[in-house]
XYZ file of C-alpha atoms in Angstrom:
657
model
C 98.264 58.238 79.887
C 97.043 55.361 82.019
C 96.049 52.350 79.948
C 97.090 53.851 76.562
C 99.392 51.452 74.657
C 100.280 54.050 72.027
C 101.818 56.447 74.539
C 105.390 55.648 75.535
C 106.390 58.229 78.182
C 109.644 56.424 78.991
C 111.147 57.725 75.762
C 110.557 61.296 76.934
C 112.790 60.902 79.962
C 115.670 63.226 79.035
C 117.533 66.178 80.538
C 114.318 68.155 80.862
C 112.696 65.336 82.813
C 115.697 65.222 85.122
C 115.011 68.868 85.801
C 111.462 67.929 86.767
C 112.898 65.389 89.200
C 115.091 68.098 90.671
C 112.108 70.372 91.164
C 110.266 67.573 92.956
C 113.316 67.001 95.148
C 113.408 70.705 96.004
C 109.755 70.498 96.958
C 110.424 67.471 99.181
C 113.227 69.349 100.931
C 110.830 72.205 101.663
C 112.702 74.715 99.501
C 109.343 75.739 98.068
C 108.584 77.468 101.383
C 111.325 79.997 100.592
C 111.640 79.990 96.799
C 108.803 79.685 94.300
C 108.997 76.409 92.339
C 107.481 75.550 88.920
C 104.291 73.558 89.404
C 101.124 72.459 87.648
C 98.031 73.299 89.693
C 94.493 72.079 89.019
C 91.710 74.499 89.957
C 87.968 74.517 89.452
C 84.559 74.346 91.104
C 83.708 71.446 93.401
C 81.604 69.798 90.712
C 83.796 70.705 87.745
C 85.224 67.190 87.251
C 88.679 67.763 88.765
C 88.764 64.402 90.544
C 87.806 62.504 87.399
C 90.469 64.364 85.425
C 93.110 63.364 87.985
C 91.959 59.750 87.716
C 92.455 59.804 83.961
C 95.948 61.242 84.336
C 97.154 59.125 87.272
C 95.108 55.933 87.143
C 94.121 56.420 90.813
C 90.490 56.864 91.845
C 89.607 59.754 94.154
C 86.543 59.857 96.455
C 83.732 61.859 94.887
C 81.108 61.882 97.616
C 79.818 65.389 98.198
C 80.487 65.115 101.909
C 84.164 64.362 101.175
C 84.990 67.639 99.462
C 88.717 68.319 99.448
C 89.846 70.858 102.031
C 93.595 70.529 101.499
C 96.011 70.497 98.535
C 96.950 67.113 97.077
C 100.242 66.747 95.238
C 100.453 63.830 92.796
C 104.007 62.987 91.728
C 104.029 60.627 88.724
C 107.211 59.033 87.397
C 107.889 56.554 84.625
C 109.441 53.505 86.296
C 109.550 49.803 85.413
C 107.778 48.624 88.555
C 104.568 49.940 90.055
C 104.995 51.421 93.524
C 103.476 54.178 95.599
C 103.874 55.991 98.894
C 101.751 58.600 100.615
C 102.847 61.219 103.161
C 102.100 64.774 104.260
C 104.140 67.988 104.098
C 104.744 69.019 106.757
C 104.529 65.819 108.759
C 101.400 65.476 110.875
C 101.149 63.581 114.175
C 98.108 61.587 113.066
C 99.538 60.419 109.752
C 102.834 58.721 108.953
C 104.402 57.949 105.599
C 102.832 54.849 104.126
C 104.038 52.600 101.299
C 101.252 51.145 99.174
C 101.345 47.837 97.330
C 98.333 48.498 95.108
C 96.113 51.186 93.634
C 93.332 50.107 95.945
C 95.604 50.741 98.952
C 96.329 54.256 97.700
C 92.631 54.929 97.183
C 91.851 53.690 100.694
C 94.459 56.005 102.231
C 93.093 58.981 100.303
C 89.594 58.165 101.500
C 90.762 57.774 105.104
C 92.701 61.009 105.065
C 89.713 62.883 103.724
C 87.390 61.331 106.265
C 89.534 61.294 109.381
C 92.933 62.950 109.360
C 93.081 66.304 107.601
C 89.310 66.745 107.601
C 88.880 66.347 111.353
C 87.611 69.909 111.773
C 85.898 70.224 108.369
C 88.061 73.304 107.888
C 90.705 74.299 105.371
C 94.193 72.893 105.985
C 97.558 74.083 104.664
C 98.950 70.550 104.979
C 99.724 68.992 101.596
C 98.902 65.314 100.963
C 101.653 63.934 98.706
C 100.998 60.849 96.563
C 104.055 59.462 94.777
C 103.280 57.023 91.955
C 105.770 55.034 89.877
C 104.594 53.041 86.881
C 105.634 52.251 83.308
C 102.263 53.654 82.186
C 102.686 57.070 83.834
C 104.235 60.250 82.447
C 106.877 62.249 84.320
C 104.488 64.792 85.718
C 103.693 66.478 89.031
C 100.252 67.960 89.610
C 98.849 69.800 92.622
C 95.106 69.392 93.024
C 93.593 72.345 94.868
C 90.351 72.369 96.866
C 87.397 73.204 94.653
C 85.808 76.635 94.772
C 82.619 76.621 96.845
C 79.695 78.993 96.617
C 78.203 78.490 100.090
C 79.241 76.914 103.373
C 77.413 73.828 104.614
C 76.699 72.504 108.078
C 79.859 71.846 110.058
C 81.950 74.356 108.098
C 83.074 77.721 109.449
C 81.362 80.902 108.286
C 84.505 81.972 106.442
C 85.064 78.569 104.832
C 84.461 79.917 101.323
C 86.893 82.779 101.890
C 89.548 80.396 103.175
C 89.212 78.205 100.085
C 89.475 81.251 97.816
C 92.571 82.461 99.670
C 94.288 79.080 99.469
C 93.632 78.626 95.755
C 94.694 82.194 95.015
C 97.948 81.575 96.892
C 98.836 78.861 94.372
C 97.532 80.327 91.137
C 98.949 83.816 91.689
C 102.460 82.340 91.843
C 104.113 83.287 88.541
C 105.747 79.847 88.389
C 102.405 78.005 88.520
C 100.893 76.597 85.336
C 97.114 76.683 85.890
C 94.876 73.850 84.706
C 91.518 75.633 84.806
C 88.815 72.931 84.847
C 85.514 74.126 83.325
C 82.403 71.938 82.904
C 81.037 72.194 79.355
C 77.447 72.280 80.615
C 78.046 75.492 82.587
C 78.328 79.099 81.453
C 81.950 79.975 80.626
C 81.366 83.676 81.182
C 80.467 83.233 84.855
C 82.958 80.482 85.646
C 84.856 81.277 88.869
C 88.154 79.634 87.956
C 88.343 81.539 84.666
C 87.696 84.779 86.519
C 90.412 84.031 89.099
C 92.859 82.937 86.405
C 92.147 86.134 84.497
C 92.958 88.134 87.641
C 96.312 86.471 88.351
C 97.288 85.669 84.752
C 95.773 88.537 82.768
C 97.875 87.822 79.657
C 96.894 84.147 79.644
C 100.543 83.066 79.439
C 100.323 80.225 81.955
C 96.701 79.027 81.941
C 95.382 75.921 80.168
C 91.612 75.588 79.874
C 90.298 72.027 80.412
C 86.666 71.596 79.344
C 85.046 68.572 81.021
C 81.673 66.804 80.835
C 80.988 67.273 77.106
C 78.600 64.298 77.384
C 76.305 66.419 79.591
C 75.908 69.239 77.077
C 72.298 69.615 75.950
C 71.735 68.522 72.391
C 71.917 71.507 70.070
C 74.096 73.628 72.359
C 77.420 72.080 71.303
C 78.076 74.953 68.899
C 77.909 77.427 71.777
C 80.583 75.455 73.669
C 82.777 75.384 70.569
C 82.386 79.150 70.098
C 83.374 79.781 73.708
C 86.486 77.621 73.352
C 87.478 79.265 70.096
C 86.833 82.815 71.318
C 88.600 82.238 74.606
C 91.471 80.534 72.832
C 92.858 83.987 72.050
C 92.821 84.830 75.761
C 94.597 81.642 76.870
C 97.829 81.337 74.921
C 98.269 77.727 76.046
C 94.851 76.844 74.633
C 91.715 74.876 75.584
C 91.359 71.088 75.706
C 88.210 68.984 75.925
C 88.151 65.694 77.855
C 85.460 63.199 78.813
C 86.115 61.470 82.157
C 84.258 58.718 83.975
C 80.819 59.829 85.095
C 78.979 58.836 88.258
C 76.999 56.318 86.192
C 80.252 54.849 84.810
C 81.494 54.286 88.345
C 78.261 52.583 89.348
C 78.489 50.362 86.277
C 82.131 49.484 87.004
C 83.582 51.125 83.904
C 87.376 51.021 84.226
C 89.791 53.668 82.990
C 90.597 51.882 79.746
C 86.924 51.625 78.897
C 86.409 55.245 79.902
C 89.139 56.349 77.504
C 87.492 54.390 74.722
C 84.160 56.081 75.434
C 85.960 59.458 75.406
C 87.460 58.784 71.987
C 84.064 57.721 70.624
C 82.310 60.826 71.964
C 84.891 63.357 70.790
C 85.063 61.825 67.312
C 81.416 62.689 66.672
C 80.843 65.275 63.913
C 79.309 67.704 66.374
C 82.811 68.371 67.782
C 84.456 68.367 64.385
C 84.932 72.135 64.363
C 87.542 71.785 67.108
C 91.182 71.047 66.323
C 91.937 67.363 66.953
C 94.919 68.468 69.043
C 92.429 69.940 71.523
C 90.491 66.721 72.039
C 91.120 63.944 74.519
C 93.019 63.125 77.671
C 96.046 61.934 75.700
C 96.378 65.278 73.915
C 95.996 67.135 77.212
C 98.551 64.914 78.936
C 101.113 65.415 76.174
C 100.517 69.168 76.240
C 100.886 69.616 79.998
C 104.107 67.556 80.077
C 105.580 69.716 77.321
C 104.365 72.981 78.845
C 105.618 72.140 82.329
C 108.972 70.931 81.008
C 109.475 74.117 78.993
C 108.421 76.170 81.985
C 110.964 74.429 84.223
C 113.763 74.961 81.703
C 112.855 78.638 81.481
C 112.719 79.166 85.260
C 115.728 77.050 86.258
C 118.405 79.813 86.120
C 116.241 82.242 88.087
C 115.480 79.551 90.681
C 119.195 78.992 91.231
C 119.764 82.725 91.706
C 116.853 83.000 94.136
C 118.116 80.072 96.211
C 121.565 81.672 96.346
C 120.022 84.988 97.375
C 117.962 83.232 100.061
C 121.157 81.594 101.339
C 122.840 85.007 101.541
C 119.932 86.675 103.320
C 119.496 83.759 105.737
C 123.226 83.793 106.492
C 123.035 87.532 107.184
C 120.097 87.068 109.548
C 121.974 84.327 111.380
C 125.005 86.590 111.670
C 122.817 89.296 113.202
C 121.702 86.852 115.889
C 125.293 85.846 116.631
C 126.434 82.705 118.386
C 124.576 81.296 121.412
C 125.670 82.811 124.742
C 126.003 79.605 126.718
C 129.620 80.014 127.864
C 130.306 82.652 130.604
C 133.500 83.600 128.750
C 131.466 84.351 125.642
C 129.130 86.570 127.666
C 132.049 88.416 129.263
C 133.750 88.957 125.919
C 130.551 90.119 124.215
C 129.744 92.571 127.022
C 133.185 94.201 127.054
C 133.449 94.238 123.282
C 130.054 95.963 123.028
C 131.000 98.547 125.674
C 134.318 99.222 123.947
C 132.530 99.750 120.639
C 129.921 102.020 122.247
C 132.628 104.149 123.886
C 134.533 104.414 120.622
C 131.408 105.644 118.838
C 130.623 108.147 121.623
C 134.179 109.519 121.756
C 134.276 109.888 117.967
C 131.107 111.990 117.967
C 132.329 114.047 120.930
C 135.383 114.893 118.807
C 133.197 115.514 115.772
C 134.703 112.646 113.756
C 131.393 111.792 112.106
C 132.996 110.191 109.042
C 134.016 107.163 111.122
C 130.386 106.098 111.462
C 128.458 107.654 108.548
C 125.236 105.737 109.222
C 124.861 107.542 112.567
C 122.904 110.654 111.632
C 122.759 112.537 114.966
C 125.922 114.688 115.035
C 126.475 115.100 118.759
C 129.243 117.704 118.915
C 127.542 119.960 116.367
C 124.281 119.856 118.335
C 126.062 120.596 121.642
C 127.837 123.561 120.045
C 124.479 124.829 118.845
C 123.016 124.556 122.352
C 126.079 126.305 123.821
C 125.622 129.209 121.422
C 121.929 129.406 122.309
C 122.825 129.506 126.011
C 125.253 132.365 125.381
C 122.747 134.366 123.331
C 119.907 133.847 125.796
C 122.003 134.882 128.809
C 123.374 137.843 126.884
C 119.808 138.936 126.145
C 119.041 139.357 129.869
C 119.315 143.111 130.644
C 119.591 144.974 133.890
C 116.556 146.496 135.628
C 114.068 144.272 133.817
C 110.366 144.993 133.750
C 107.859 142.552 135.253
C 106.645 141.615 131.767
C 110.173 140.735 130.661
C 110.745 138.630 133.758
C 107.587 136.614 133.056
C 108.728 136.097 129.467
C 111.988 134.578 130.641
C 110.208 131.919 132.653
C 107.524 131.283 130.045
C 109.686 130.983 126.941
C 113.209 130.370 128.228
C 114.603 132.165 125.205
C 115.095 135.921 125.298
C 116.563 136.641 121.923
C 113.350 138.199 120.645
C 112.857 140.546 123.607
C 113.580 144.278 123.317
C 116.619 145.329 125.300
C 116.574 147.924 128.052
C 120.330 148.344 127.759
C 121.636 150.092 124.635
C 125.085 149.371 123.125
C 128.151 151.514 123.833
C 127.938 154.838 122.009
C 124.328 155.496 123.064
C 122.961 156.685 126.364
C 121.548 153.662 128.172
C 119.302 155.441 130.621
C 115.698 155.831 129.638
C 113.642 157.921 131.965
C 111.729 154.875 133.281
C 114.940 152.988 134.019
C 116.494 155.942 135.821
C 113.332 156.423 137.848
C 113.326 152.785 138.903
C 117.017 152.826 139.822
C 116.449 155.960 141.852
C 113.849 154.031 143.816
C 116.252 151.132 144.337
C 118.947 153.546 145.567
C 116.520 155.200 147.935
C 115.504 151.830 149.374
C 119.138 150.766 149.874
C 120.756 154.109 150.920
C 123.441 154.031 153.584
C 125.852 156.681 154.842
C 127.498 157.300 151.473
C 127.487 160.815 150.036
C 126.065 161.667 146.595
C 128.538 160.901 143.799
C 130.213 158.021 145.625
C 127.787 155.387 144.264
C 125.449 153.053 146.123
C 126.853 149.481 146.233
C 123.678 148.039 147.752
C 121.643 149.359 144.834
C 124.227 147.940 142.397
C 124.018 144.588 144.211
C 120.198 144.540 144.046
C 120.284 145.200 140.308
C 122.847 142.428 139.694
C 120.915 139.921 141.824
C 117.775 140.640 139.820
C 119.686 140.101 136.566
C 121.391 136.874 137.695
C 118.085 135.449 138.940
C 116.865 135.495 135.350
C 119.758 133.261 134.287
C 118.470 130.286 136.260
C 115.539 129.234 133.991
C 117.811 129.652 130.972
C 120.387 127.316 132.498
C 117.681 124.795 133.444
C 116.334 124.816 129.881
C 119.869 124.348 128.548
C 120.492 121.403 130.865
C 117.206 119.809 129.848
C 118.130 120.169 126.168
C 121.573 118.654 126.788
C 120.053 115.676 128.606
C 117.459 115.113 125.880
C 120.136 115.304 123.170
C 122.582 112.958 124.891
C 119.837 110.447 125.750
C 118.716 110.390 122.122
C 122.293 109.935 120.942
C 123.111 107.151 123.414
C 119.935 105.278 122.430
C 120.909 105.486 118.755
C 124.539 104.574 119.505
C 123.535 101.486 121.510
C 121.229 100.355 118.730
C 124.000 100.960 116.201
C 126.961 99.398 118.010
C 125.722 96.842 120.559
C 124.914 93.195 119.859
C 121.116 92.686 119.856
C 121.393 89.916 122.440
C 122.580 92.300 125.170
C 121.263 95.558 123.745
C 118.432 95.857 126.256
C 120.683 95.453 129.323
C 123.285 97.893 128.030
C 120.659 100.438 126.999
C 119.170 100.444 130.507
C 122.630 100.849 132.056
C 123.653 103.522 129.536
C 120.497 105.555 130.137
C 121.183 105.358 133.862
C 124.732 106.621 133.242
C 123.353 109.502 131.171
C 120.973 110.490 133.962
C 123.775 110.386 136.535
C 126.087 112.479 134.344
C 123.325 114.964 133.573
C 122.533 115.264 137.267
C 126.173 116.153 137.984
C 126.068 118.559 135.061
C 122.997 120.344 136.415
C 124.347 120.449 139.962
C 127.620 121.958 138.730
C 125.851 124.608 136.668
C 123.439 125.539 139.459
C 126.351 125.775 141.923
C 128.099 128.226 139.592
C 124.865 130.154 139.226
C 124.560 130.386 143.016
C 128.133 131.670 143.175
C 127.246 134.399 140.668
C 124.158 135.206 142.698
C 125.963 135.304 146.041
C 128.350 138.168 145.342
C 129.413 140.206 142.320
C 133.158 139.754 141.919
C 135.770 140.168 139.212
C 139.504 140.774 138.933
C 139.178 141.293 135.208
C 140.265 144.713 133.928
C 137.537 144.371 131.317
C 135.029 145.546 133.938
C 136.846 148.798 134.738
C 137.718 149.411 131.083
C 134.078 148.984 130.070
C 132.856 151.211 132.914
C 135.363 153.899 131.899
C 134.204 153.736 128.261
C 130.550 153.991 129.297
C 131.203 157.041 131.458
C 133.236 158.765 128.731
C 130.705 157.872 126.046
C 127.847 159.318 128.071
C 129.813 162.516 128.700
C 130.544 163.158 125.026
C 127.354 161.848 123.494
C 125.105 163.826 125.802
C 125.761 167.057 124.008
C 125.305 165.494 120.569
C 122.015 163.905 121.509
C 120.791 167.125 123.079
C 121.575 168.969 119.856
C 119.879 166.203 117.882
C 116.720 166.661 119.977
C 116.811 170.372 119.415
C 117.159 169.964 115.643
C 114.755 167.064 115.018
C 112.240 167.876 117.769
C 111.659 164.124 118.221
C 108.526 163.088 120.122
C 109.720 159.491 120.711
C 110.012 158.737 124.415
C 112.328 155.788 123.659
C 114.799 158.222 121.993
C 114.544 160.876 124.694
C 117.723 161.400 126.657
C 118.340 162.913 130.084
C 120.143 166.186 129.446
C 122.990 167.660 131.473
C 123.484 169.084 133.979
C 121.856 166.396 136.227
C 120.772 166.600 139.799
C 122.632 164.374 142.259
C 120.011 161.572 142.282
C 119.869 161.368 138.502
C 123.643 161.354 138.166
C 123.929 158.685 140.860
C 121.256 156.480 139.199
C 122.922 156.777 135.793
C 126.297 155.853 137.240
C 124.870 152.782 139.012
C 123.335 151.722 135.697
C 126.699 152.188 133.956
C 128.424 150.049 136.598
C 125.739 147.347 136.378
C 126.016 147.240 132.582
C 129.798 146.980 132.759
C 129.561 144.119 135.253
C 126.846 142.420 133.218
C 129.099 142.310 130.143
C 131.876 140.828 132.251
C 129.824 138.277 134.164
C 127.507 136.810 131.518
C 130.443 135.870 129.274
C 132.272 134.329 132.203
C 129.213 132.412 133.367
C 128.181 131.095 129.930
C 131.704 129.878 129.224
C 131.963 128.293 132.671
C 128.695 126.364 132.263
C 129.827 124.997 128.895
C 133.394 124.196 129.979
C 133.204 123.210 133.639
C 129.750 121.584 133.588
C 128.857 120.175 130.175
C 132.365 119.377 128.953
C 133.464 117.966 132.297
C 130.422 115.880 133.192
C 128.875 115.069 129.801
C 131.383 115.175 126.983
C 134.250 113.728 129.049
C 132.475 112.371 132.104
C 129.966 110.205 130.248
C 132.789 108.592 128.303
C 134.284 107.462 131.613
C 130.847 106.351 132.847
C 130.404 104.133 129.774
C 133.552 102.214 130.723
C 132.009 101.496 134.121
C 128.789 100.037 132.687
C 129.930 96.366 132.931
C 130.190 96.778 136.703
C 126.469 97.559 136.850
C 125.324 94.528 134.829
C 124.862 91.082 136.325
C 126.601 88.536 134.116
C 123.755 86.133 134.767
C 121.345 88.522 133.065
C 123.308 88.372 129.824
C 121.831 85.846 127.486
C 119.178 85.645 124.847
C 115.411 85.196 125.037
C 113.996 81.776 124.093
C 112.481 83.372 121.011
C 115.964 84.305 119.760
C 117.241 80.762 120.324
C 114.228 79.346 118.499
C 114.717 81.818 115.681
C 118.379 80.791 115.333
C 117.496 77.101 115.122
C 114.802 77.841 112.554
C 117.235 79.830 110.426
C 119.867 77.100 110.709
C 117.374 74.510 109.496
C 116.291 76.827 106.699
C 119.905 77.433 105.672
C 120.659 73.702 105.625
C 117.547 73.146 103.526
C 118.608 75.826 101.041
C 122.132 74.432 100.769
C 120.677 70.987 100.112
C 118.448 72.538 97.477
C 121.371 74.280 95.813
C 123.237 70.968 95.747
C 120.265 69.413 93.951
C 120.506 72.040 91.231
């Protein structure tokens, strides 16, 4: 305590105090921007007596004019040293204020006044810049205090509309930190129950584990109301585990009368020794008792938090190192750019080829299983093409184009073992035969009618193939985007993604062109050398010959009235027989051609141009990228430098510990 001969703080300088020095060094290095540090913060209303309290603790006078209200945090670092010395600076450094060494207390006071008037208060707004005052003296304790701007109730002329909110936010930022010990300054002549700082402390320290109540201005309490103040301190004592302390600092009248700190301390002792305050514990009374308490509390707090601080700094070093590794080295050398580009392409190709093979275990974090999805689309293509029947109705044809999936449609063709010729189908085929009749005799079949039926069927394959190609392109584009994000260095990810998407489009275009060419070949002329066609046609003809009698008998027995189950009974007239035989031939060819076509699209289009072709296209990507375009944005470079500085700061901090 300044000016107190009985207090010998030098004797308290031990291992714990060296820890306090280390914390201050960490704060100077800026480690506090990344890791919470133990600190003692002073909070209260503008007129609560904070400045006078700081004077009593530090021996330095602070401006008290109403127009010079503090709008920035002030950190006071006090150390027990043989010689008096002081220096003042800001964190971070500001262009309009440089570090200043002070030869006297008056010089320090003048700098504080100037800073409040000119430097940090230039806009009359709240500033995050911290004014640091380092004081060395044989009379001072080893203590660091952060004085926060006082809570305000209204904004005044020259202040922004949200000035009050900004002050509240700044103070909350400090007191909500679990490593902050809160000195809550409360004037004795004001109502405790409505005090703002107590309310804020209660919010951020609900258990009262790290809040010390400091009751000021007991000399201004109205005569006869002292008991009420005592009751409030004693009742609230249970809520603040660190307790309440009462101090009497220099008043405005004392300053006008030139009362120095030593005299002020004497007046404090005289006031607090009066019987009216006798109900309070003597350990709660006076600046000396408060000073001893805060030194002990802060020291114990530092000892408690030291191991966790070390762990947090180490964790910050690890996370910062990881973020630097993600950014990689600067791409200033052309050789580095070339190497990075080809390494990234090689990695991308390896990932793509692995998923084409279905080796998903090689890259478990990639969730889109390419080969499995392609197989699923291939099976859907097969089922949808298989679902297209001969001699389709107009409604069915519209459904193909509208939904592009025919699995839910009712079939016109019935499986082998059942007659496949409903009356409506036979009637329509008869019409087709009549429209395409040549010189052939009945019973010899009408090839032109067969061709017309096949062309109609194959035409319905086209929208199915287009939908399949669209799905393949969407799938591969999604996979390539994920693979680039997964495997390519962030610094060239954008360029490679653009080139890779272009390669996907080119491969998908070839894929579509190949599939449509095969579709046109199917459309141009029915053709097969596969015995499966003749074998199937033979089975259909034999099945119809044998089953006809059974179904006729079935109709006679059951007397079914279902038109869908009705069968054309033998013997047939020539036109009916000819229509049924054309239908049998068309069905036999359909079973041959749709399997061939679906397999060909999957094998000769998708496998050739996508699954294998895109792998080759990925290798060619470097040829499409200008080496000059490979680099990193200025924001990435700035981010790297910031992380490097942060990492150096953290390593320095760890060395301090």
